[in-house]
Tab-separated table of C-alpha atoms and ligand atoms in Angstrom:
chain	number	residue	atom	x	y	z
A	192	MET	CA	2.173	44.433	61.176
A	193	LYS	CA	4.246	42.314	58.831
A	194	VAL	CA	4.883	44.577	55.845
A	195	LEU	CA	6.533	43.416	52.632
A	196	ILE	CA	7.911	46.259	50.513
A	197	GLY	CA	8.797	45.621	46.884
A	198	VAL	CA	11.135	48.253	45.462
A	199	SER	CA	11.445	48.606	41.704
A	200	GLY	CA	13.923	50.572	39.621
A	201	SER	CA	13.087	54.236	39.895
A	202	VAL	CA	14.926	57.195	41.308
A	203	ALA	CA	12.015	57.374	43.786
A	204	ALA	CA	13.505	54.269	45.462
A	205	TYR	CA	15.041	56.647	48.038
A	206	LYS	CA	11.486	57.335	49.218
A	207	SER	CA	10.988	53.667	50.026
A	208	LEU	CA	14.041	53.877	52.242
A	209	ILE	CA	12.372	56.690	54.183
A	210	LEU	CA	9.119	54.700	54.195
A	211	ALA	CA	10.886	51.624	55.588
A	212	ARG	CA	12.533	53.748	58.280
A	213	LEU	CA	9.202	55.329	59.288
A	214	LEU	CA	7.475	51.952	59.470
A	215	PHE	CA	10.359	50.455	61.435
A	216	LYS	CA	10.178	53.307	63.967
A	217	ARG	CA	6.468	52.620	64.383
A	218	GLY	CA	7.188	49.030	65.282
A	219	HIS	CA	6.347	47.218	62.039
A	220	ASN	CA	8.189	44.100	60.985
A	221	LEU	CA	9.673	44.544	57.504
A	222	LYS	CA	10.919	42.443	54.633
A	223	VAL	CA	12.115	44.158	51.473
A	224	VAL	CA	12.483	42.819	47.939
A	225	LEU	CA	14.771	44.777	45.631
A	226	THR	CA	14.534	44.319	41.873
A	227	ARG	CA	17.651	44.352	39.736
A	228	GLY	CA	16.816	47.888	38.559
A	229	SER	CA	16.348	49.236	42.069
A	230	LEU	CA	19.947	48.328	42.960
A	231	HIS	CA	21.100	51.254	40.790
A	232	PHE	CA	19.425	53.577	43.280
A	233	VAL	CA	19.469	51.897	46.711
A	234	ALA	CA	21.493	49.223	48.486
A	235	PRO	CA	20.323	46.230	50.541
A	236	LEU	CA	22.466	47.343	53.450
A	237	SER	CA	20.604	50.656	53.717
A	238	PHE	CA	17.307	48.844	54.358
A	239	GLN	CA	18.970	46.459	56.789
A	240	GLU	CA	20.629	49.210	58.762
A	241	LEU	CA	17.919	51.859	58.652
A	242	ALA	CA	14.872	49.651	59.022
A	243	GLY	CA	16.037	46.339	60.464
A	244	ALA	CA	14.598	44.733	57.334
A	245	GLU	CA	15.415	41.347	55.925
A	246	VAL	CA	16.325	42.087	52.306
A	247	PHE	CA	15.921	39.839	49.265
A	248	THR	CA	17.365	40.307	45.787
A	249	GLU	CA	17.421	38.306	42.548
A	250	GLY	CA	20.110	36.045	43.965
A	251	ASP	CA	17.532	34.685	46.424
A	252	PHE	CA	14.989	33.842	43.729
A	253	PHE	CA	15.978	30.242	43.099
A	254	ARG	CA	17.004	29.532	46.673
A	255	GLY	CA	14.261	27.172	47.941
A	256	ASN	CA	10.744	28.553	47.637
A	257	THR	CA	11.583	32.160	48.420
A	258	HIS	CA	8.799	33.661	46.302
A	259	ILE	CA	6.137	31.412	47.867
A	260	ASP	CA	7.423	31.911	51.415
A	261	LEU	CA	7.488	35.668	50.924
A	262	ALA	CA	4.018	35.705	49.320
A	263	ARG	CA	2.615	33.914	52.386
A	264	TRP	CA	4.328	36.119	54.930
A	265	PRO	CA	2.928	39.682	54.953
A	266	ASP	CA	-0.162	41.304	56.395
A	267	LEU	CA	0.361	44.050	53.830
A	268	PHE	CA	2.227	43.975	50.526
A	269	ILE	CA	3.218	47.256	48.980
A	270	VAL	CA	5.226	47.963	45.838
A	271	ALA	CA	6.849	51.371	46.259
A	272	PRO	CA	7.995	52.754	43.956
A	273	ALA	CA	6.064	50.846	41.291
A	274	THR	CA	7.470	51.526	37.826
A	275	PHE	CA	5.672	51.390	34.484
A	276	ASN	CA	7.447	48.080	33.921
A	277	VAL	CA	6.500	46.351	37.188
A	278	ILE	CA	2.866	47.505	36.878
A	279	GLY	CA	2.759	46.174	33.315
A	280	LYS	CA	4.238	42.850	34.315
A	281	VAL	CA	1.933	42.202	37.269
A	282	ALA	CA	-1.149	43.336	35.321
A	283	ASN	CA	-0.319	40.940	32.493
A	284	GLY	CA	0.691	37.933	34.549
A	285	ILE	CA	4.419	38.103	33.862
A	286	ALA	CA	6.496	36.677	36.694
A	287	ASP	CA	10.089	36.735	35.475
A	288	ASP	CA	11.844	37.903	38.641
A	289	LEU	CA	11.511	37.591	42.391
A	290	LEU	CA	9.189	40.573	42.965
A	291	THR	CA	6.748	39.747	40.163
A	292	SER	CA	6.752	36.059	41.165
A	293	ILE	CA	5.786	37.029	44.710
A	294	ALA	CA	3.030	39.203	43.225
A	295	ALA	CA	1.829	36.217	41.180
A	296	ALA	CA	1.700	34.002	44.264
A	297	TYR	CA	0.255	36.593	46.658
A	298	ASN	CA	-3.352	35.925	47.548
A	299	GLY	CA	-4.572	39.412	48.430
A	300	PRO	CA	-4.643	43.003	47.325
A	301	ILE	CA	-1.266	44.475	46.412
A	302	HIS	CA	-0.752	48.184	47.044
A	303	PHE	CA	1.126	50.007	44.306
A	304	ALA	CA	2.686	53.447	44.760
A	305	PRO	CA	3.502	54.354	41.140
A	306	ALA	CA	6.417	56.591	40.202
A	307	MET	CA	7.208	57.646	36.664
A	308	HIS	CA	7.522	60.524	34.281
A	309	THR	CA	4.294	62.265	33.224
A	310	GLU	CA	4.373	60.928	29.641
A	311	MET	CA	4.592	57.372	30.946
A	312	TRP	CA	1.905	58.033	33.582
A	313	ARG	CA	-0.484	59.154	30.821
A	314	ASN	CA	0.365	56.307	28.450
A	315	PRO	CA	-2.892	54.521	27.548
A	316	ILE	CA	-1.233	51.131	27.987
A	317	LEU	CA	-0.391	52.044	31.586
A	318	ARG	CA	-3.972	53.298	32.110
A	319	ARG	CA	-5.259	49.937	30.886
A	320	ASN	CA	-2.819	48.040	33.113
A	321	LEU	CA	-3.844	50.097	36.154
A	322	SER	CA	-7.489	49.440	35.471
A	323	THR	CA	-6.756	45.706	35.127
A	324	LEU	CA	-5.079	45.746	38.543
A	325	LYS	CA	-8.007	47.668	40.061
A	326	ARG	CA	-10.499	45.234	38.535
A	327	PHE	CA	-8.950	42.486	40.645
A	328	GLY	CA	-9.004	44.590	43.821
A	329	HIS	CA	-5.393	45.777	43.833
A	330	VAL	CA	-4.944	49.288	45.188
A	331	ILE	CA	-3.256	52.054	43.231
A	332	LEU	CA	-2.160	54.777	45.616
A	333	PRO	CA	-2.424	58.276	44.163
A	334	VAL	CA	0.590	59.952	42.581
A	335	GLY	CA	1.597	63.519	43.330
A	336	THR	CA	2.122	66.416	40.973
A	337	GLY	CA	5.327	68.350	41.233
A	338	GLU	CA	8.963	68.328	40.291
A	339	LEU	CA	10.127	65.095	38.658
A	340	ALA	CA	13.659	63.750	38.610
A	341	SER	CA	14.209	65.216	35.135
A	342	GLY	CA	13.438	68.700	36.430
A	343	ASP	CA	10.112	68.758	34.595
A	344	VAL	CA	6.991	69.495	36.575
A	345	GLY	CA	4.017	67.179	36.213
A	346	GLU	CA	2.038	64.210	37.434
A	347	GLY	CA	3.738	60.962	38.362
A	348	ARG	CA	5.673	61.583	41.576
A	349	MET	CA	5.522	58.723	44.037
A	350	MET	CA	3.268	59.428	47.014
A	351	GLU	CA	5.336	60.936	49.831
A	352	PRO	CA	6.700	58.307	52.234
A	353	GLU	CA	4.993	59.994	55.214
A	354	ASP	CA	1.627	59.605	53.445
A	355	VAL	CA	2.283	55.970	52.539
A	356	ALA	CA	3.306	55.312	56.144
A	357	ALA	CA	0.087	56.985	57.369
A	358	TYR	CA	-1.878	54.739	55.001
A	359	VAL	CA	-0.145	51.638	56.390
A	360	GLU	CA	-0.852	52.816	59.948
A	361	ASP	CA	-4.504	53.263	59.044
A	362	VAL	CA	-4.706	49.704	57.713
A	363	GLY	CA	-3.122	48.591	60.998
A	364	LYS	CA	-5.870	50.340	62.981
A	365	LEU	CA	-8.568	48.720	60.862
A	366	ARG	CA	-7.010	45.332	61.550
A	367	SER	CA	-7.610	45.718	65.271
A	368	PHE	CA	-11.348	45.631	64.497
A	369	TRP	CA	-11.645	43.445	61.386
A	370	GLU	CA	-8.947	40.836	61.866
A	371	GLY	CA	-10.439	37.348	61.913
A	372	LYS	CA	-14.005	38.557	61.276
A	373	ARG	CA	-15.906	36.501	58.744
A	374	VAL	CA	-17.271	38.845	56.104
A	375	VAL	CA	-19.514	37.791	53.240
A	376	ILE	CA	-19.724	40.174	50.266
A	377	THR	CA	-22.155	39.748	47.377
A	378	TYR	CA	-21.363	41.807	44.269
A	379	GLY	CA	-22.105	42.098	40.548
A	380	GLY	CA	-25.532	41.724	38.972
A	381	THR	CA	-27.797	38.686	38.908
A	382	GLN	CA	-28.872	37.192	35.556
A	383	GLU	CA	-32.305	35.705	34.959
A	384	PRO	CA	-32.816	33.389	31.984
A	385	ILE	CA	-35.414	34.192	29.328
A	386	ASP	CA	-34.762	30.876	27.587
A	387	ASP	CA	-31.708	28.614	27.355
A	388	VAL	CA	-29.590	31.183	25.514
A	389	ARG	CA	-30.742	34.607	26.716
A	390	VAL	CA	-30.763	36.429	30.030
A	391	ILE	CA	-32.007	39.655	31.564
A	392	THR	CA	-29.404	41.353	33.706
A	393	ASN	CA	-28.211	44.813	34.752
A	394	ARG	CA	-25.069	46.862	34.261
A	395	SER	CA	-23.498	46.459	37.681
A	396	SER	CA	-19.708	46.181	37.283
A	397	GLY	CA	-19.219	44.800	40.786
A	398	ARG	CA	-16.450	47.372	41.373
A	399	MET	CA	-17.747	48.553	44.742
A	400	GLY	CA	-17.963	44.984	46.054
A	401	ILE	CA	-14.448	44.248	44.792
A	402	ALA	CA	-13.164	47.424	46.468
A	403	LEU	CA	-14.823	46.360	49.739
A	404	ALA	CA	-13.348	42.864	49.462
A	405	SER	CA	-9.954	44.468	48.918
A	406	ALA	CA	-10.237	46.849	51.892
A	407	LEU	CA	-11.539	44.112	54.188
A	408	THR	CA	-8.906	41.567	53.109
A	409	SER	CA	-6.180	44.146	53.816
A	410	ALA	CA	-7.845	44.766	57.163
A	411	GLY	CA	-7.403	41.090	58.026
A	412	ALA	CA	-11.005	39.886	57.599
A	413	TYR	CA	-11.783	36.394	56.298
A	414	VAL	CA	-13.635	37.450	53.150
A	415	VAL	CA	-16.108	35.183	51.382
A	416	ALA	CA	-17.048	36.732	48.035
A	417	ILE	CA	-20.160	35.811	46.120
A	418	ALA	CA	-19.871	37.003	42.524
A	419	CYS	CA	-23.170	37.415	40.670
A	420	GLY	CA	-22.893	37.027	36.903
A	421	ASP	CA	-19.707	37.506	34.891
A	422	VAL	CA	-17.941	40.075	37.076
A	423	ASP	CA	-14.246	39.913	37.944
A	424	VAL	CA	-12.760	37.889	40.772
A	425	ALA	CA	-12.575	39.774	44.087
A	426	PRO	CA	-9.692	39.282	46.529
A	427	ALA	CA	-11.130	36.789	49.008
A	428	ARG	CA	-10.407	33.592	50.901
A	429	GLU	CA	-13.403	31.902	49.277
A	430	LEU	CA	-15.178	32.748	46.049
A	431	HIS	CA	-18.585	31.500	44.930
A	432	ARG	CA	-20.207	32.356	41.632
A	433	VAL	CA	-23.966	32.469	41.114
A	434	ARG	CA	-26.265	33.702	38.371
A	435	THR	CA	-29.898	33.867	39.444
A	436	VAL	CA	-31.559	35.377	42.516
A	437	GLU	CA	-32.541	31.890	43.712
A	438	GLU	CA	-28.955	30.632	43.380
A	439	LEU	CA	-27.799	33.643	45.384
A	440	TYR	CA	-30.358	32.926	48.088
A	441	GLU	CA	-29.407	29.212	48.192
A	442	VAL	CA	-25.720	30.013	48.703
A	443	LEU	CA	-26.389	32.710	51.284
A	444	LYS	CA	-29.032	31.104	53.428
A	445	GLY	CA	-26.767	28.592	55.147
A	446	MET	CA	-23.806	30.918	55.543
A	447	ASP	CA	-22.421	32.189	58.796
A	448	TYR	CA	-20.993	35.693	58.920
A	449	ASP	CA	-20.086	38.455	61.317
A	450	TYR	CA	-20.852	40.988	58.573
A	451	LEU	CA	-22.750	40.611	55.317
A	452	PHE	CA	-22.267	43.297	52.647
A	453	MET	CA	-25.083	42.906	50.161
A	454	ALA	CA	-23.582	44.961	47.341
A	455	ALA	CA	-25.049	42.821	44.535
A	456	ALA	CA	-27.554	44.385	42.185
A	457	VAL	CA	-30.291	41.791	42.551
A	458	SER	CA	-32.978	41.493	39.859
A	459	ASP	CA	-36.397	42.522	41.145
A	460	TYR	CA	-38.208	40.666	38.351
A	461	ARG	CA	-37.449	37.614	36.238
A	462	PRO	CA	-38.984	36.493	32.962
A	463	GLU	CA	-41.075	33.338	32.933
A	464	TYR	CA	-38.460	30.943	31.659
A	465	ARG	CA	-39.092	29.134	28.360
A	466	LYS	CA	-37.183	25.965	27.617
A	467	GLY	CA	-35.075	25.861	24.448
A	468	LYS	CA	-34.584	28.915	22.219
A	469	ILE	CA	-37.389	31.333	21.435
A	470	LYS	CA	-37.698	31.661	17.628
A	471	LYS	CA	-38.376	35.014	15.988
A	472	ASN	CA	-41.663	34.122	14.361
A	473	SER	CA	-43.650	37.246	15.190
A	474	GLU	CA	-43.149	41.032	14.906
A	475	SER	CA	-43.183	41.559	18.646
A	476	LEU	CA	-42.552	39.455	21.675
A	477	THR	CA	-43.973	39.956	25.139
A	478	LEU	CA	-42.109	38.700	28.136
A	479	ASN	CA	-44.050	38.246	31.308
A	480	LEU	CA	-41.973	39.313	34.297
A	481	VAL	CA	-42.623	37.991	37.779
A	482	ARG	CA	-41.283	39.265	41.087
A	483	THR	CA	-38.181	37.617	42.462
A	484	ARG	CA	-37.565	36.923	46.096
A	485	ASP	CA	-36.109	39.767	48.161
A	486	VAL	CA	-32.973	38.007	49.309
A	487	LEU	CA	-32.204	40.403	52.150
A	488	THR	CA	-35.682	40.191	53.612
A	489	SER	CA	-35.598	36.401	53.297
A	490	ILE	CA	-32.349	36.012	55.176
A	491	ALA	CA	-32.758	38.898	57.633
A	492	GLY	CA	-35.362	36.745	59.430
A	493	GLU	CA	-32.645	34.503	60.795
A	494	LYS	CA	-29.892	37.058	60.998
A	495	ARG	CA	-26.494	35.651	61.874
A	496	GLY	CA	-24.565	38.915	62.062
A	497	ILE	CA	-24.582	42.542	61.011
A	498	ILE	CA	-26.126	43.191	57.592
A	499	VAL	CA	-25.156	46.089	55.330
A	500	GLY	CA	-27.507	46.664	52.392
A	501	PHE	CA	-26.898	48.871	49.364
A	502	ALA	CA	-29.304	51.130	47.553
A	503	LEU	CA	-29.035	52.969	44.275
A	504	GLU	CA	-31.500	55.839	44.315
A	505	GLU	CA	-32.412	58.957	42.430
A	506	PRO	CA	-30.970	61.886	44.401
A	507	HIS	CA	-34.305	63.481	45.362
A	508	ARG	CA	-35.465	60.398	47.274
A	509	LEU	CA	-32.160	58.909	48.355
A	510	HIS	CA	-32.467	59.762	52.049
A	511	THR	CA	-36.064	58.667	52.550
A	512	GLU	CA	-35.659	55.474	50.500
A	513	ALA	CA	-32.409	54.461	52.210
A	514	GLN	CA	-34.062	54.728	55.602
A	515	ARG	CA	-37.190	52.927	54.447
A	516	LYS	CA	-35.116	50.001	53.097
A	517	LEU	CA	-33.154	49.827	56.334
A	518	ARG	CA	-36.368	49.508	58.366
A	519	GLU	CA	-38.358	47.299	56.025
A	520	LYS	CA	-35.567	44.852	55.224
A	521	GLY	CA	-34.644	44.535	58.916
A	522	ILE	CA	-30.974	45.327	58.309
A	523	ASP	CA	-28.386	47.321	60.250
A	524	TYR	CA	-26.838	49.690	57.716
A	525	VAL	CA	-27.542	50.972	54.232
A	526	VAL	CA	-24.960	52.388	51.843
A	527	ALA	CA	-26.872	54.582	49.408
A	528	ASN	CA	-25.467	55.941	46.153
A	529	PRO	CA	-27.190	58.466	43.915
A	530	THR	CA	-27.925	57.190	40.377
A	531	GLU	CA	-25.666	59.923	38.923
A	532	VAL	CA	-22.545	57.893	39.879
A	533	ILE	CA	-23.417	54.919	37.638
A	534	GLY	CA	-20.506	53.925	35.410
A	535	ARG	CA	-18.135	56.512	36.923
A	536	GLU	CA	-14.630	55.768	38.252
A	537	GLU	CA	-15.352	57.889	41.320
A	538	THR	CA	-18.331	57.407	43.544
A	539	ARG	CA	-20.278	59.116	46.321
A	540	VAL	CA	-22.135	57.293	49.065
A	541	PHE	CA	-24.169	57.989	52.197
A	542	LEU	CA	-23.941	55.537	55.079
A	543	TYR	CA	-27.058	55.133	57.223
A	544	GLY	CA	-27.460	53.272	60.484
A	545	ARG	CA	-30.593	52.849	62.584
A	546	GLU	CA	-29.923	56.253	64.181
A	547	GLY	CA	-29.717	58.063	60.842
A	548	LEU	CA	-26.920	59.345	58.614
A	549	LEU	CA	-23.472	58.224	59.798
A	550	GLY	CA	-21.308	59.658	57.054
A	551	GLU	CA	-20.922	60.805	53.474
A	552	PHE	CA	-17.904	59.602	51.504
A	553	SER	CA	-16.674	60.356	48.015
A	554	GLY	CA	-13.663	59.562	45.855
A	555	ALA	CA	-12.178	56.549	44.096
A	556	LYS	CA	-14.057	53.333	44.892
A	557	TRP	CA	-11.167	51.814	46.880
A	558	GLU	CA	-10.966	54.985	48.990
A	559	VAL	CA	-14.731	55.038	49.602
A	560	ALA	CA	-14.646	51.319	50.485
A	561	ARG	CA	-11.938	52.040	53.040
A	562	GLN	CA	-13.975	54.868	54.533
A	563	ILE	CA	-17.045	52.627	54.859
A	564	VAL	CA	-14.955	49.909	56.485
A	565	ARG	CA	-13.427	52.476	58.852
A	566	ALA	CA	-16.801	54.015	59.746
A	567	LEU	CA	-18.295	50.601	60.528
A	568	ALA	CA	-15.333	49.793	62.762
A	569	SER	CA	-15.831	52.892	64.861
A	570	VAL	CA	-19.607	52.907	65.365
B	701	CTP	N1	-31.969	43.141	47.293
B	701	CTP	C1	-32.245	41.832	47.611
B	701	CTP	N2	-33.154	41.129	46.865
B	701	CTP	C2	-33.805	41.715	45.829
B	701	CTP	C3	-33.523	43.072	45.509
B	701	CTP	C4	-32.577	43.766	46.267
B	701	CTP	O1	-31.677	41.291	48.553
B	701	CTP	N3	-34.669	41.017	45.119
B	701	CTP	C5	-30.965	43.861	48.108
B	701	CTP	C6	-29.829	44.490	47.332
B	701	CTP	O2	-28.703	43.610	47.226
B	701	CTP	C7	-29.464	45.717	48.155
B	701	CTP	C8	-30.797	46.105	48.790
B	701	CTP	O3	-31.619	44.940	48.707
B	701	CTP	O4	-28.555	45.429	49.188
B	701	CTP	C9	-31.494	47.241	48.112
B	701	CTP	O5	-31.604	46.975	46.725
B	701	CTP	P1	-32.378	47.965	45.748
B	701	CTP	O6	-32.447	47.358	44.396
B	701	CTP	O7	-31.840	49.343	45.902
B	701	CTP	O8	-33.795	48.013	46.425
B	701	CTP	P2	-35.090	47.202	46.206
B	701	CTP	O9	-35.448	46.603	47.504
B	701	CTP	O10	-34.985	46.285	45.044
B	701	CTP	O11	-36.110	48.385	45.930
B	701	CTP	P3	-36.367	49.288	44.594
B	701	CTP	O12	-35.848	48.493	43.425
B	701	CTP	O13	-37.825	49.459	44.592
B	701	CTP	O14	-35.621	50.559	44.817
């Protein structure tokens, strides 16, 4: 794989040297970008000699289109170590050096391996910046707890290079299945108009769909994302935005795909639309709701590829309902989550195929997305 490693200014930069060496020994092709701060800790020559890497520093920034060329090059882009500063800059759209300009131009999920002191790791501004990055499908690798450079013990150690290398290897394996596959992902929640100013919708954040788009883009798939409602932009080669169930159906019905992930929370009912703005001229108002089309059932009739449906169910009927939906909607897989995970950072899902339960995965949404993508590749 072509791996681009961005190294920012932390004492943990020595770990990226080990990471580069491990990846080099496993046959990966490396380019390394060193920030000004990182040069206090590591030298370009070390990466060249230990990992056969082509190394770029600030001096290369204004030479031709280095940041664009580098942003177009990798299969996987990882910032390790990622400091408080580099995370803050990328999350807020600041591109004032070579590494952050590459990040700005890179059209895919960036993997960050943070490294910092515990106080900085817990800083609410960092927490907000990390959640901004996650909202757009970037991946934040977990930090370790242990001895920090200061001698203190706490959270914030950069993930060990062996673990980062294992992660990269895993992405490489997924690529052998997903590379070049056309994957359509619907996510978010549909909105149905009541009148010209009001809608009925649901509270889907679209996070699971964004995490899937991120995992599949990293795995080399050609991802087409269909965002329903006002959810964030997923990492994808094409993005469509729809609001109503009918708009979703119209976009989907002519689409070709190898895999369709129907993660959108689709409205089951819509109000009878009234033109203009309903005035408040009575004490109560009754809205008549009518059934919407079941999009999956409508398109499963002329199936063009493998279809993965999603189901949010109360725990006591999750298993029976997931299997019923799989049969009745004529689809290949169902990812079922219990209602108790709504609104949580972490999730828990059960993956069903026609033969029954294939796996149960839990953890951060990006990790669960990766497990689903891995399980589908090996069935
Ligand atoms: N779905 C769909 N069209 C609808 C409703 C749901 O295509 N009108 C899709 C969803 O995107 C999801 C799957 O069907 O992939 C299951 O959605 P869910 O809301 O759990 O199930 P429903 O079929 O709506 O059944 P119920 O609401 O009764 O649980």
